[in-house]
Structures are given as C-alpha cells and as structure tokens.
Coordinates of C-alpha atoms and ligand atoms in Angstrom, one line a residue:
M1 CA -6.6 -10.3 -40.3
S2 CA -7.9 -13.9 -40.0
E3 CA -5.9 -14.8 -43.1
G4 CA -2.2 -14.4 -43.4
Q5 CA 0.4 -14.4 -40.7
S6 CA 0.2 -12.4 -37.5
F7 CA 2.5 -11.7 -34.6
I8 CA 1.5 -10.2 -31.2
R9 CA 2.1 -6.5 -30.8
P10 CA 5.4 -5.9 -28.9
N11 CA 3.5 -4.0 -26.1
L12 CA 1.0 -6.8 -25.4
I13 CA 1.0 -7.3 -21.6
I14 CA -0.7 -9.9 -19.4
E15 CA -1.8 -9.4 -15.8
P16 CA -2.5 -12.7 -14.1
L17 CA -5.3 -12.3 -11.6
V18 CA -6.9 -14.3 -8.7
D19 CA -10.3 -13.1 -7.8
R20 CA -9.3 -10.0 -9.8
F21 CA -6.3 -9.2 -7.5
Y22 CA -2.9 -9.4 -9.1
A23 CA -1.4 -12.8 -8.7
W24 CA 1.9 -13.4 -6.9
L25 CA 3.3 -16.1 -4.6
Y26 CA 1.2 -15.2 -1.6
T27 CA -2.0 -14.9 -3.5
V28 CA -1.6 -18.1 -5.5
A29 CA 0.1 -20.7 -3.2
P30 CA -3.0 -22.3 -1.7
V31 CA -2.6 -21.8 2.1
Q32 CA -1.0 -18.4 1.8
A33 CA -3.6 -17.3 -0.7
A34 CA -6.4 -18.3 1.8
M35 CA -4.6 -16.2 4.5
N36 CA -4.2 -13.2 2.3
L37 CA -7.8 -13.4 1.0
N38 CA -9.3 -13.7 4.5
F39 CA -7.0 -11.4 6.5
L40 CA -6.0 -8.8 3.9
Q41 CA -8.0 -8.6 0.7
V42 CA -11.5 -9.1 2.1
P43 CA -10.9 -6.4 4.8
L44 CA -9.4 -4.1 2.2
L45 CA -12.5 -4.4 0.0
E46 CA -14.7 -3.8 3.1
S47 CA -12.7 -0.7 4.0
Y48 CA -13.0 0.6 0.4
L49 CA -16.8 0.1 0.4
Q50 CA -17.1 2.0 3.6
S51 CA -15.3 5.0 2.1
P52 CA -14.4 4.7 -1.6
E53 CA -13.5 8.4 -1.9
A54 CA -10.9 8.2 0.9
H55 CA -9.3 5.2 -0.8
V56 CA -9.2 6.9 -4.2
L57 CA -7.6 10.0 -2.6
A58 CA -5.0 8.0 -0.7
S59 CA -4.1 5.9 -3.7
T60 CA -3.1 8.9 -5.7
N61 CA -1.2 10.6 -2.8
P62 CA 2.5 10.3 -3.4
E63 CA 3.2 10.3 0.3
L64 CA 1.2 7.1 0.7
R65 CA 2.6 5.3 -2.3
G66 CA 2.7 1.5 -1.8
G67 CA -0.1 1.7 0.8
Y68 CA -3.1 -0.6 0.9
F69 CA -5.6 1.7 -0.8
V70 CA -8.0 0.6 -3.5
G71 CA -7.6 2.9 -6.5
I72 CA -11.0 2.3 -8.1
E73 CA -13.2 5.3 -8.9
E74 CA -16.3 5.6 -6.7
A75 CA -18.6 5.2 -9.7
R76 CA -17.5 1.6 -9.9
K77 CA -18.1 0.7 -6.3
D78 CA -21.0 -1.6 -7.1
E79 CA -18.6 -3.7 -9.1
V80 CA -16.3 -3.9 -6.1
K81 CA -19.3 -4.9 -4.0
A82 CA -20.1 -7.6 -6.5
L83 CA -16.5 -8.8 -6.3
L84 CA -16.6 -9.0 -2.5
D85 CA -20.0 -10.7 -2.5
G86 CA -18.7 -13.2 -5.0
I87 CA -15.6 -13.9 -2.9
R88 CA -17.7 -14.5 0.2
R89 CA -20.1 -16.8 -1.7
D90 CA -17.6 -18.7 -3.9
R91 CA -14.5 -18.8 -1.7
A92 CA -16.3 -19.6 1.6
D93 CA -14.1 -22.8 2.0
M94 CA -10.9 -20.7 1.5
L95 CA -12.0 -18.2 4.1
K96 CA -12.7 -21.0 6.5
L97 CA -9.3 -22.6 5.8
A98 CA -7.6 -19.3 6.7
Q99 CA -9.5 -19.1 10.0
A100 CA -8.6 -22.7 10.7
V101 CA -4.9 -22.0 10.2
A102 CA -5.1 -19.1 12.6
D103 CA -7.1 -21.2 15.1
A104 CA -4.6 -24.1 14.8
E105 CA -1.6 -21.9 15.4
D106 CA -3.4 -20.4 18.4
A107 CA -4.2 -23.9 19.8
V108 CA -0.6 -24.9 19.4
R109 CA 0.7 -21.8 21.2
Q110 CA -1.7 -22.5 24.1
S111 CA -1.5 -26.3 24.4
A112 CA 1.9 -27.5 23.0
T113 CA 3.9 -27.1 26.2
G114 CA 6.6 -29.6 25.5
F115 CA 4.5 -32.8 26.0
D116 CA 3.1 -35.3 23.6
L117 CA 1.3 -33.6 20.7
T118 CA -0.9 -36.5 19.7
P119 CA -3.9 -35.4 21.9
L120 CA -3.9 -32.0 20.2
Y121 CA -4.8 -33.4 16.7
P122 CA -8.5 -34.1 17.4
K123 CA -8.9 -30.6 18.8
L124 CA -7.7 -28.9 15.6
P125 CA -10.1 -27.5 13.0
P126 CA -11.4 -30.2 10.7
E127 CA -10.5 -28.2 7.6
L128 CA -6.8 -29.0 8.3
A129 CA -7.2 -32.8 8.8
G130 CA -4.7 -34.6 6.7
L131 CA -3.0 -31.4 5.6
I132 CA -0.7 -30.7 8.5
E133 CA 1.8 -32.2 11.0
L134 CA 2.7 -30.6 14.4
A135 CA 6.3 -30.6 15.5
Y136 CA 8.6 -29.1 18.1
D137 CA 11.9 -27.5 17.2
T138 CA 15.0 -28.0 19.3
S139 CA 14.0 -25.1 21.5
N140 CA 10.8 -26.9 22.4
Q141 CA 8.7 -24.5 20.4
A142 CA 5.9 -26.2 18.5
S143 CA 4.5 -25.2 15.1
V144 CA 2.2 -26.3 12.4
H145 CA 3.7 -27.8 9.2
F146 CA 1.7 -28.0 6.0
L147 CA 1.9 -30.9 3.7
E148 CA 2.1 -28.5 0.8
P149 CA 1.7 -30.8 -2.2
L150 CA -1.7 -31.8 -0.7
A151 CA -2.8 -28.2 -0.5
Y152 CA -2.4 -28.0 -4.3
Q153 CA -5.1 -30.7 -4.8
P154 CA -8.5 -29.6 -6.0
G155 CA -10.6 -28.4 -3.1
V156 CA -7.9 -26.3 -1.5
Y157 CA -6.1 -25.0 -4.6
D158 CA -8.9 -23.4 -6.7
E159 CA -7.9 -22.7 -10.3
G160 CA -11.4 -21.2 -10.8
R161 CA -10.0 -18.1 -9.1
Q162 CA -7.5 -17.5 -11.9
S163 CA -8.1 -15.2 -14.9
V164 CA -5.9 -13.1 -17.0
Q165 CA -6.3 -9.5 -18.3
L166 CA -4.6 -8.9 -21.6
S167 CA -4.0 -5.3 -22.9
L168 CA -1.6 -3.1 -24.7
E169 CA 0.9 -1.2 -22.5
D170 CA 0.1 2.5 -22.8
G171 CA 2.9 3.9 -20.7
I172 CA 0.5 5.1 -18.0
E173 CA 1.5 3.6 -14.6
R174 CA -0.8 0.8 -13.6
P175 CA -2.3 0.7 -10.1
F176 CA -0.2 -0.8 -7.3
I177 CA -0.5 -4.6 -7.6
L178 CA -0.9 -5.4 -3.9
S179 CA -3.8 -3.1 -3.3
T180 CA -6.1 -2.6 -6.3
P181 CA -8.1 -5.3 -8.0
R182 CA -8.3 -5.1 -11.8
L183 CA -11.8 -4.6 -13.2
P184 CA -12.4 -5.0 -17.0
K185 CA -12.0 -1.8 -19.0
P186 CA -12.1 -0.8 -22.6
G187 CA -9.2 -2.3 -24.5
T188 CA -8.7 -5.2 -22.2
L189 CA -9.4 -8.8 -23.0
D190 CA -10.4 -10.6 -19.8
L191 CA -10.2 -14.4 -20.0
H192 CA -11.4 -16.7 -17.2
I193 CA -8.7 -19.3 -17.8
P194 CA -6.1 -20.8 -15.5
F195 CA -2.5 -19.5 -15.8
H196 CA -1.3 -22.9 -17.2
H197 CA -3.8 -22.7 -20.1
Q198 CA -2.0 -23.8 -23.3
G199 CA -3.6 -21.0 -25.3
L200 CA -1.4 -18.4 -23.4
Q201 CA 1.7 -20.2 -24.5
E202 CA 0.4 -20.2 -28.0
L203 CA -0.4 -16.5 -27.8
F204 CA 3.1 -15.5 -26.5
S205 CA 4.9 -17.7 -29.0
A206 CA 3.5 -15.4 -31.6
R207 CA 6.0 -12.8 -30.4
L208 CA 8.7 -15.0 -32.1
R209 CA 6.8 -17.1 -34.7
P210 CA 3.9 -16.1 -36.9
S211 CA 0.4 -17.3 -36.0
N212 CA -3.0 -16.0 -37.1
L213 CA -6.2 -14.8 -35.5
D214 CA -8.1 -18.0 -36.2
R215 CA -5.6 -20.2 -34.6
L216 CA -5.1 -17.9 -31.6
S217 CA -8.8 -17.4 -31.1
D218 CA -9.3 -21.2 -31.1
A219 CA -6.4 -21.7 -28.7
L220 CA -7.8 -19.2 -26.3
E221 CA -11.4 -20.4 -26.7
L222 CA -12.6 -16.9 -27.7
D223 CA -16.2 -15.8 -28.6
A224 CA -16.8 -13.1 -31.3
A225 CA -16.2 -10.2 -29.0
G226 CA -13.0 -11.7 -27.7
R227 CA -11.8 -12.4 -31.2
A228 CA -12.4 -8.8 -32.1
Q229 CA -10.4 -7.6 -29.1
L230 CA -7.6 -10.0 -29.8
S231 CA -7.3 -8.8 -33.4
A232 CA -6.3 -5.4 -32.0
F233 CA -3.4 -7.1 -30.2
L234 CA -2.0 -8.5 -33.5
T235 CA 0.3 -7.0 -36.2
D236 CA 1.6 -8.4 -39.4
S237 CA 5.3 -7.9 -38.7
P238 CA 7.5 -8.9 -35.7
S239 CA 9.6 -6.3 -34.0
L240 CA 12.4 -8.4 -32.6
A241 CA 15.8 -6.8 -32.1
P242 CA 18.3 -8.0 -34.7
D243 CA 21.1 -8.0 -32.1
R244 CA 19.3 -10.2 -29.5
H245 CA 21.8 -13.1 -30.1
I246 CA 25.6 -13.0 -30.1
D247 CA 27.9 -15.1 -32.2
A248 CA 31.1 -14.7 -30.3
G249 CA 32.4 -13.8 -26.8
A250 CA 30.1 -13.0 -23.9
R251 CA 27.6 -10.3 -23.1
I252 CA 25.7 -9.1 -20.1
R253 CA 22.7 -6.8 -20.5
Y254 CA 20.9 -5.0 -17.6
F255 CA 17.2 -5.0 -18.4
G256 CA 16.1 -3.0 -15.3
H257 CA 15.7 -3.9 -11.6
A258 CA 17.2 -7.3 -10.9
C259 CA 16.9 -8.6 -14.4
L260 CA 20.2 -9.3 -16.2
V261 CA 20.6 -11.3 -19.4
L262 CA 23.8 -13.3 -19.6
Q263 CA 24.8 -14.6 -23.0
T264 CA 27.4 -16.5 -24.9
P265 CA 26.7 -18.1 -28.3
E266 CA 26.0 -21.4 -26.4
V267 CA 23.9 -20.3 -23.5
S268 CA 21.5 -17.6 -22.3
I269 CA 20.5 -17.0 -18.7
V270 CA 18.0 -14.5 -17.4
T271 CA 17.9 -13.5 -13.7
D272 CA 14.7 -12.4 -12.0
P273 CA 12.8 -11.6 -15.2
F274 CA 10.8 -8.5 -15.0
I275 CA 10.9 -6.9 -18.4
S276 CA 9.2 -4.0 -20.0
A277 CA 7.0 -4.7 -23.0
E278 CA 6.9 -1.2 -24.3
S279 CA 8.7 -1.5 -27.6
G280 CA 10.7 1.4 -28.9
A281 CA 10.8 3.2 -25.5
A282 CA 14.2 4.9 -25.2
G283 CA 16.6 3.8 -22.5
R284 CA 15.5 0.3 -21.9
Y285 CA 15.7 -3.2 -23.3
T286 CA 12.3 -4.9 -23.7
L287 CA 10.9 -8.3 -24.4
D288 CA 12.0 -7.8 -28.0
D289 CA 15.6 -7.8 -26.9
L290 CA 15.5 -11.3 -25.3
P291 CA 17.2 -14.2 -27.0
D292 CA 14.6 -16.6 -28.6
R293 CA 15.7 -19.5 -26.4
I294 CA 16.4 -19.0 -22.7
D295 CA 18.3 -21.9 -21.2
Y296 CA 18.0 -20.8 -17.6
V297 CA 15.9 -18.4 -15.6
L298 CA 17.5 -17.8 -12.2
I299 CA 15.1 -16.7 -9.5
T300 CA 16.6 -15.3 -6.3
H301 CA 13.6 -15.1 -4.0
G302 CA 9.8 -15.0 -3.8
H303 CA 9.2 -11.3 -3.4
Q304 CA 6.8 -9.9 -5.9
D305 CA 9.4 -7.9 -7.8
H306 CA 11.7 -11.0 -8.4
I307 CA 9.3 -13.7 -9.4
V308 CA 7.0 -11.8 -11.7
L309 CA 4.3 -13.8 -13.4
E310 CA 3.5 -11.1 -16.0
T311 CA 6.9 -11.7 -17.4
L312 CA 7.3 -15.4 -16.7
L313 CA 4.0 -16.2 -18.5
Q314 CA 5.3 -14.3 -21.6
L315 CA 8.4 -16.6 -21.6
R316 CA 6.7 -20.0 -21.1
G317 CA 7.6 -22.3 -24.0
R318 CA 11.0 -20.7 -24.6
V319 CA 12.7 -21.4 -21.2
G320 CA 14.7 -24.5 -20.6
T321 CA 14.7 -24.5 -16.8
V322 CA 13.5 -22.1 -14.2
V323 CA 15.9 -22.4 -11.2
V324 CA 14.3 -21.5 -7.9
P325 CA 15.5 -21.6 -4.3
R326 CA 14.3 -24.5 -2.3
S327 CA 11.9 -23.8 0.5
S328 CA 12.0 -25.2 4.0
R329 CA 8.9 -27.5 3.3
G330 CA 5.6 -26.8 5.0
N331 CA 6.4 -23.5 6.8
L332 CA 3.5 -21.1 6.4
V333 CA 5.7 -18.1 5.6
D334 CA 8.0 -20.1 3.2
P335 CA 5.9 -21.7 0.4
S336 CA 7.5 -23.8 -2.2
L337 CA 8.5 -21.8 -5.3
R338 CA 8.8 -25.0 -7.2
L339 CA 5.3 -26.2 -6.6
Y340 CA 4.0 -22.6 -7.3
L341 CA 5.7 -22.4 -10.7
E342 CA 5.0 -26.1 -11.6
H343 CA 1.3 -25.4 -11.3
L344 CA 1.7 -22.5 -13.8
G345 CA 3.1 -24.9 -16.4
L346 CA 6.7 -23.8 -16.1
P347 CA 9.7 -26.2 -16.2
V348 CA 11.2 -25.8 -12.7
T349 CA 14.1 -27.2 -10.6
D350 CA 14.9 -26.1 -7.1
V351 CA 18.3 -25.7 -5.6
D352 CA 20.0 -25.4 -2.2
D353 CA 23.2 -23.7 -1.1
F354 CA 26.1 -24.7 -3.3
D355 CA 24.1 -26.9 -5.7
E356 CA 25.7 -26.7 -9.1
L357 CA 24.4 -26.7 -12.7
T358 CA 26.8 -27.0 -15.6
F359 CA 26.3 -25.9 -19.2
P360 CA 28.7 -25.7 -22.2
G361 CA 31.4 -23.2 -21.2
G362 CA 30.3 -22.5 -17.7
R363 CA 28.4 -23.3 -14.5
I364 CA 25.9 -21.9 -12.0
I365 CA 26.3 -22.4 -8.3
A366 CA 23.5 -21.4 -5.9
T367 CA 25.1 -19.4 -3.0
P368 CA 23.6 -18.3 0.3
F369 CA 21.3 -15.3 0.7
L370 CA 21.2 -13.6 4.1
G371 CA 18.5 -11.4 5.4
E372 CA 16.0 -9.1 3.7
H373 CA 13.0 -11.1 4.9
A374 CA 12.2 -9.4 8.2
D375 CA 13.9 -12.1 10.2
L376 CA 11.3 -14.6 9.2
D377 CA 12.3 -18.2 8.7
I378 CA 12.3 -18.1 4.9
R379 CA 14.8 -20.5 3.2
A380 CA 13.5 -20.0 -0.4
K381 CA 16.2 -17.4 -1.2
Q382 CA 19.5 -17.8 -3.1
T383 CA 22.2 -15.6 -4.5
Y384 CA 24.0 -17.1 -7.5
F385 CA 27.5 -17.5 -8.8
V386 CA 27.8 -17.9 -12.6
H387 CA 31.0 -18.7 -14.5
L388 CA 30.4 -17.5 -18.1
G389 CA 32.7 -16.5 -20.9
G390 CA 35.7 -17.0 -18.6
R391 CA 34.5 -14.5 -15.9
N392 CA 33.2 -15.1 -12.4
L393 CA 29.9 -13.3 -11.7
W394 CA 28.0 -13.0 -8.5
L395 CA 24.4 -12.0 -8.4
G396 CA 23.4 -10.8 -4.9
A397 CA 19.9 -9.5 -5.5
D398 CA 18.5 -8.1 -2.2
S399 CA 20.7 -10.1 0.1
S400 CA 22.1 -8.2 3.0
G401 CA 25.7 -8.2 4.1
I402 CA 24.7 -8.8 7.8
E403 CA 27.8 -11.0 8.2
P404 CA 30.9 -10.4 6.1
A405 CA 32.4 -13.8 7.0
L406 CA 29.8 -15.5 4.8
Y407 CA 31.3 -13.9 1.7
R408 CA 34.7 -15.1 2.6
R409 CA 33.3 -18.6 2.7
I410 CA 31.6 -18.1 -0.6
R411 CA 34.8 -17.0 -2.2
A412 CA 36.6 -20.0 -0.7
H413 CA 34.1 -22.2 -2.5
V414 CA 33.7 -20.4 -5.9
G415 CA 36.9 -18.3 -6.3
K416 CA 37.5 -14.6 -6.7
I417 CA 34.7 -12.7 -8.3
D418 CA 35.2 -10.5 -11.3
M419 CA 31.8 -8.7 -11.4
A420 CA 29.4 -8.5 -8.4
F421 CA 25.8 -7.3 -8.7
L422 CA 24.3 -6.0 -5.4
G423 CA 21.0 -4.6 -4.3
M424 CA 21.1 -1.7 -1.8
E425 CA 17.5 -1.2 -0.8
C426 CA 18.8 -0.5 2.7
D427 CA 15.6 1.0 4.2
G428 CA 13.0 -1.5 3.1
A429 CA 9.4 -1.8 4.2
P430 CA 8.5 -3.1 7.6
L431 CA 7.6 -6.7 8.4
T432 CA 3.8 -6.2 8.3
W433 CA 3.8 -4.5 4.9
L434 CA 4.2 -7.9 3.2
Y435 CA 3.6 -10.5 5.8
Q436 CA 0.7 -9.1 7.8
A437 CA -1.9 -11.7 6.6
L438 CA 0.4 -14.6 7.6
L439 CA 1.2 -13.5 11.1
T440 CA -1.3 -15.3 13.4
Q441 CA 0.0 -13.6 16.5
P442 CA -0.1 -9.7 16.4
V443 CA 3.2 -7.8 16.5
T444 CA 3.6 -4.3 17.8
K445 CA 4.4 -1.5 15.3
R446 CA 7.7 -1.0 17.1
M447 CA 8.6 -4.7 16.5
S448 CA 7.5 -4.6 12.9
D449 CA 9.4 -1.4 12.2
S450 CA 12.5 -2.9 13.7
R451 CA 12.3 -5.8 11.2
K452 CA 12.6 -4.4 7.7
L453 CA 12.9 -5.9 4.3
S454 CA 16.3 -4.3 3.9
G455 CA 19.3 -5.1 1.7
S456 CA 22.9 -4.0 2.2
N457 CA 23.9 -0.5 3.3
A458 CA 27.1 1.1 2.1
A459 CA 29.3 -0.5 4.8
Q460 CA 27.7 -4.0 4.2
A461 CA 28.0 -3.8 0.4
G462 CA 31.6 -2.7 0.9
D463 CA 32.4 -5.7 3.1
I464 CA 30.8 -8.0 0.5
V465 CA 32.9 -6.6 -2.3
D466 CA 36.1 -6.8 -0.2
E467 CA 35.4 -10.4 0.9
L468 CA 34.5 -11.6 -2.6
G469 CA 37.6 -9.8 -3.9
A470 CA 35.3 -8.3 -6.6
S471 CA 37.1 -6.3 -9.3
E472 CA 33.9 -4.6 -10.4
A473 CA 30.6 -4.0 -8.4
Y474 CA 27.3 -2.8 -9.8
I475 CA 24.3 -1.7 -7.8
Y476 CA 21.0 -3.0 -9.2
A477 CA 17.6 -4.2 -8.0
M478 CA 16.6 -0.8 -6.6
G479 CA 13.2 -0.6 -8.3
E480 CA 14.1 2.8 -9.8
E481 CA 12.9 2.3 -13.4
H482 CA 9.5 4.0 -13.7
W483 CA 8.0 1.2 -15.8
L484 CA 8.1 -1.0 -12.7
G485 CA 6.0 1.4 -10.6
H486 CA 2.9 -0.8 -10.4
V487 CA 5.0 -3.4 -8.6
M488 CA 7.7 -1.4 -6.8
A489 CA 5.8 1.7 -5.7
T490 CA 9.2 3.2 -4.8
S491 CA 9.5 6.9 -4.2
Y492 CA 13.2 7.9 -4.0
N493 CA 14.4 11.4 -4.3
D494 CA 18.0 12.8 -4.2
D495 CA 17.9 13.0 -0.4
S496 CA 16.7 9.4 0.1
Y497 CA 18.9 7.4 2.5
Q498 CA 19.2 4.6 0.0
L499 CA 20.6 6.8 -2.7
K500 CA 23.0 8.5 -0.3
Q501 CA 24.2 5.1 0.7
V502 CA 24.7 4.1 -2.9
E503 CA 26.8 7.2 -3.4
E504 CA 28.9 6.4 -0.3
F505 CA 29.4 2.9 -1.6
L506 CA 30.5 4.1 -5.0
D507 CA 33.0 6.6 -3.4
A508 CA 34.4 3.8 -1.2
C509 CA 34.8 1.6 -4.3
A510 CA 36.7 4.4 -6.1
T511 CA 39.1 4.6 -3.1
R512 CA 39.6 0.8 -3.1
G513 CA 40.2 0.7 -6.9
V514 CA 37.1 -1.2 -7.6
K515 CA 35.3 -0.3 -10.7
A516 CA 31.7 0.4 -9.7
G517 CA 28.4 1.7 -11.0
H518 CA 24.8 2.3 -10.2
L519 CA 22.6 0.7 -12.9
F520 CA 19.5 2.4 -14.3
G521 CA 17.5 1.7 -17.4
Q522 CA 19.9 -0.3 -19.6
Q523 CA 23.5 -1.2 -19.7
E524 CA 25.7 -3.6 -21.6
W525 CA 29.1 -5.3 -21.1
R526 CA 30.9 -7.2 -23.8
W527 CA 34.0 -9.2 -23.7
Ligands
LIG601 FE1 13.3 -8.8 -1.8
LIG602 FE1 13.7 -6.6 -4.5

C-alpha cells in the first residue's frame, strides 16, 4: 500500500492522552491538570493498586456507571504500577505545583483578613512565584488569580505528557474516560507526540484527500512497526457521503448529543462537535457526513462532552474558526478555553455575551448561559443565537432556566426564535464528581449533592420556550446515544426523572401549540 493513493478508514479514531489518561480541559490546562493529577489521578491509581479486583468489578457494575474505578484487568497491574511510578518520577514538579496551589489558597483563607496583601506574597510557596496575583472581591473575600498564559510556558505546561492512541472503532464501548487510563493493546498505534503535531492534521486530512503510507509515515515519524500498524488504518477509497453539502436553501442535521450541523450553500456551522466515526452504522450521521469545510465550530462550555478533543483533532485543518466562551481570567475553576485550544493548534476566537459574528446570509450572537456548573464561578459558557437561511435558531446546550426573565432579555436583543434546542439533563452529577480535585476546601456530601450539574427541568424549559417565543423546541444534549458511552456514562431508563420531565415538557408544548421533539440518533430539517 506504499504506492498509490490511500485514505484513512472511516472508523479511524484518536484518543488524546496525558500520562495515559484521556485528555480534556481539566487534564490539559496546566494548573488544573496538576490539581487533577495530584488530587484525583494519583490517588485513583494508588487505590487500584491496593485492590485491582474491586476496581474491575465496580467498573463493570451498571449501578456504579460513571464512577471513579479503573477498568484494567488485574493481570496488567504491573503496567499500572509502572505508570504511577513514572508519574511520581517525571511529574514531580507538577505534583508539587498542585500542593503549592492548595497551600496558597489555604494561606489566603487564613491570612487575608481584609488588610494589605503585600506581606502575604513572600509566605506563599515558591512554585507560584510570578504565576499569581492575590486580590479581594467586593465582599472582602480574597482569592488567588493565575496568570494563565505564563502557566502555558515550558516548565509548567509539559507537552511531554501528551500522546495519542489511534485505533479502529469496533463498536464495543470504550472504558469511561475520567477513570481508566489507556494502555497499549493489539490494534492500537500509540504515538508519543504532542496534540498539535502536524502529522495528525496530515493523517486526518486523508479522510477527504488522498495521501499514501509513505507520506503519512514520514509525517507521523513512524518506525517499521508503526508503519505496519498504520497501513491497517488505510483504505484505497474514501467513504464520504455524497449529500454532505447542499446547493440551495438551508439544512440542520442532528449528529447526536449537542452536535448540530447547520448549513447553507455559503456557510457551515458545527456545534459542540462529538461525532461518531463508525461508518455505515444505522441511525446516525458520522464524520463522513460532515461538509468538507467547516466555517465555524461553536463551543458552548468546557464540560468533557461539549469540547471533545477526539473529534476536534479529526477536524483540525478544515475548520475556519472555533468559537469558544471567554473565561473570567485566572480563576482556578474557570480555565481559558481559548488558550487550551490554541495550544492544540486550533484556530480559536473567544466571545462574551452578545458578541456578534457575521457571515454571508446570517450571523451568530453569543447569548448568556445560566447554571449547570454547580454554582461555581465559571464564566466560560455561552448559549448561541444563529440566524441562518432566514430562520432564528437558539442553541441552549445544558443551560438551565433558573431565571425566565433572562430569556425575555435575550429575545429583546435577538428577536423571536423559530427553533430552540434545549438540554434537559435535570438531575446531573453532584459538584464533587467533576470538580473534586480543584476544591481546596472540603465540602460536605450534603453540600455537594445540593449543587448539581443540572440543566432545565420541564417547568424551566417551558419558561424558556415561552419567553423566547419559540415556535419549535427540540430536546438534545442528553447523552443518550450509546456510542457516546465512554464519555457520558449515562444510565437512563424509562422511569428516569429526566426522561419523565422530557415527556412532561413535550406534553406542555403540545398544549401550547409549540412543535416539539426529543432528538435521538439522527434528524434532519430542510427549508
Ligand atoms: Fe454541561
Ligand atoms: Fe452536557
């Protein structure tokens, strides 16, 4: 296969890894990655090594789905031990940085009593020197602010942690991303290269344009064994869908979860890309159905199911602009999505409430996103208004209708909405499930359980639709498609509160004369 033209197989997937854990915002952004490594991942590996069989058992127990259990067979525990030893040896500075952050936050809690903060600086851990500023808010509560671009400099941000695992999607659910590190296995190509490596862009371009084994092996710096593995990922014909572009009117396609593809002949927009690679699978659109050129990717927030590197890396090189919500700058729990994606080699711009982007025949306006972040001060979240093909669309993702008056204000700014897309994960995970490693002051279980990552319930979703004046409303972003299981780990059944609330919402829409639906798998609208 070294001669001639080759394309990548449609079901080629990539898992981006850091120290063999699946990479996402809080395991890549430097300060947050240090916190997660020290306070979550190292203790998790230690716990596994104490009792591998208990972890394996728990990781396959449906009742414990989404829990922090390492699903690696006991026979491979020596490899997990080697991973942990390697982290302790090679990431000692990161582990120290995490402890320094916890110590600094503790020092600020103890000593910042409303008086001059200058005398506190020399007492802070030396690892943070030049990386932080201390400041009071208007309630006289002090906190540590990180000078985040400096944290991306070598010495804090360590690209040596990054690797990728390439393989062919086989339809078997992969282990849960937050809990189980990826070890090499037969059929995978493990490459110790940073995520921004040009060879990856070259590889995934071969989904659209022909390349060949020689060229791709050179681009990825492969040895003979790597080259042999890569050849199994190539095929001599592409499998792109012939109807992936349109030549008139407008179209929306639902690709699963929060991913919608909005198209006219002039523009293509993809929201929260998280796309199945499994070609030919019934009932879903896949990477083969995407338009060749994507003008805008709209990211709603930083949760691991909305900013999904395994899809974004496949799209690099064919995206005009990735639009991300702007963070609050320097807040430990609110890392910059722009800096994160820039360091992965993606073209990024960040937006704030009511910032506007125009394109031929339409515009995008970033609109506010309430809630769903366990009441943490996270600003990096947006919903979006899109005017396309003469229609007004509103993309609500996981935002919660805590306060209906907000949507009246949004409507006053952007106009009446034709189609609203809303998430209704209204019984989300508790605060500590996602944020435990960043909390430097313990919270009680009761406190954590009271602060869930929940979107709108039926009444809130109904208020949103009323206030926006939406003629049509569609429930999405529920994580129900089974091919998302390694990220979502959802376990709904017909009695689940969330699905009952969706039914209640759909009934209410019928009463109000609003056309409504609950999206699953794939759907298309044309006009
Ligand atoms: Fe979310
Ligand atoms: Fe979500």
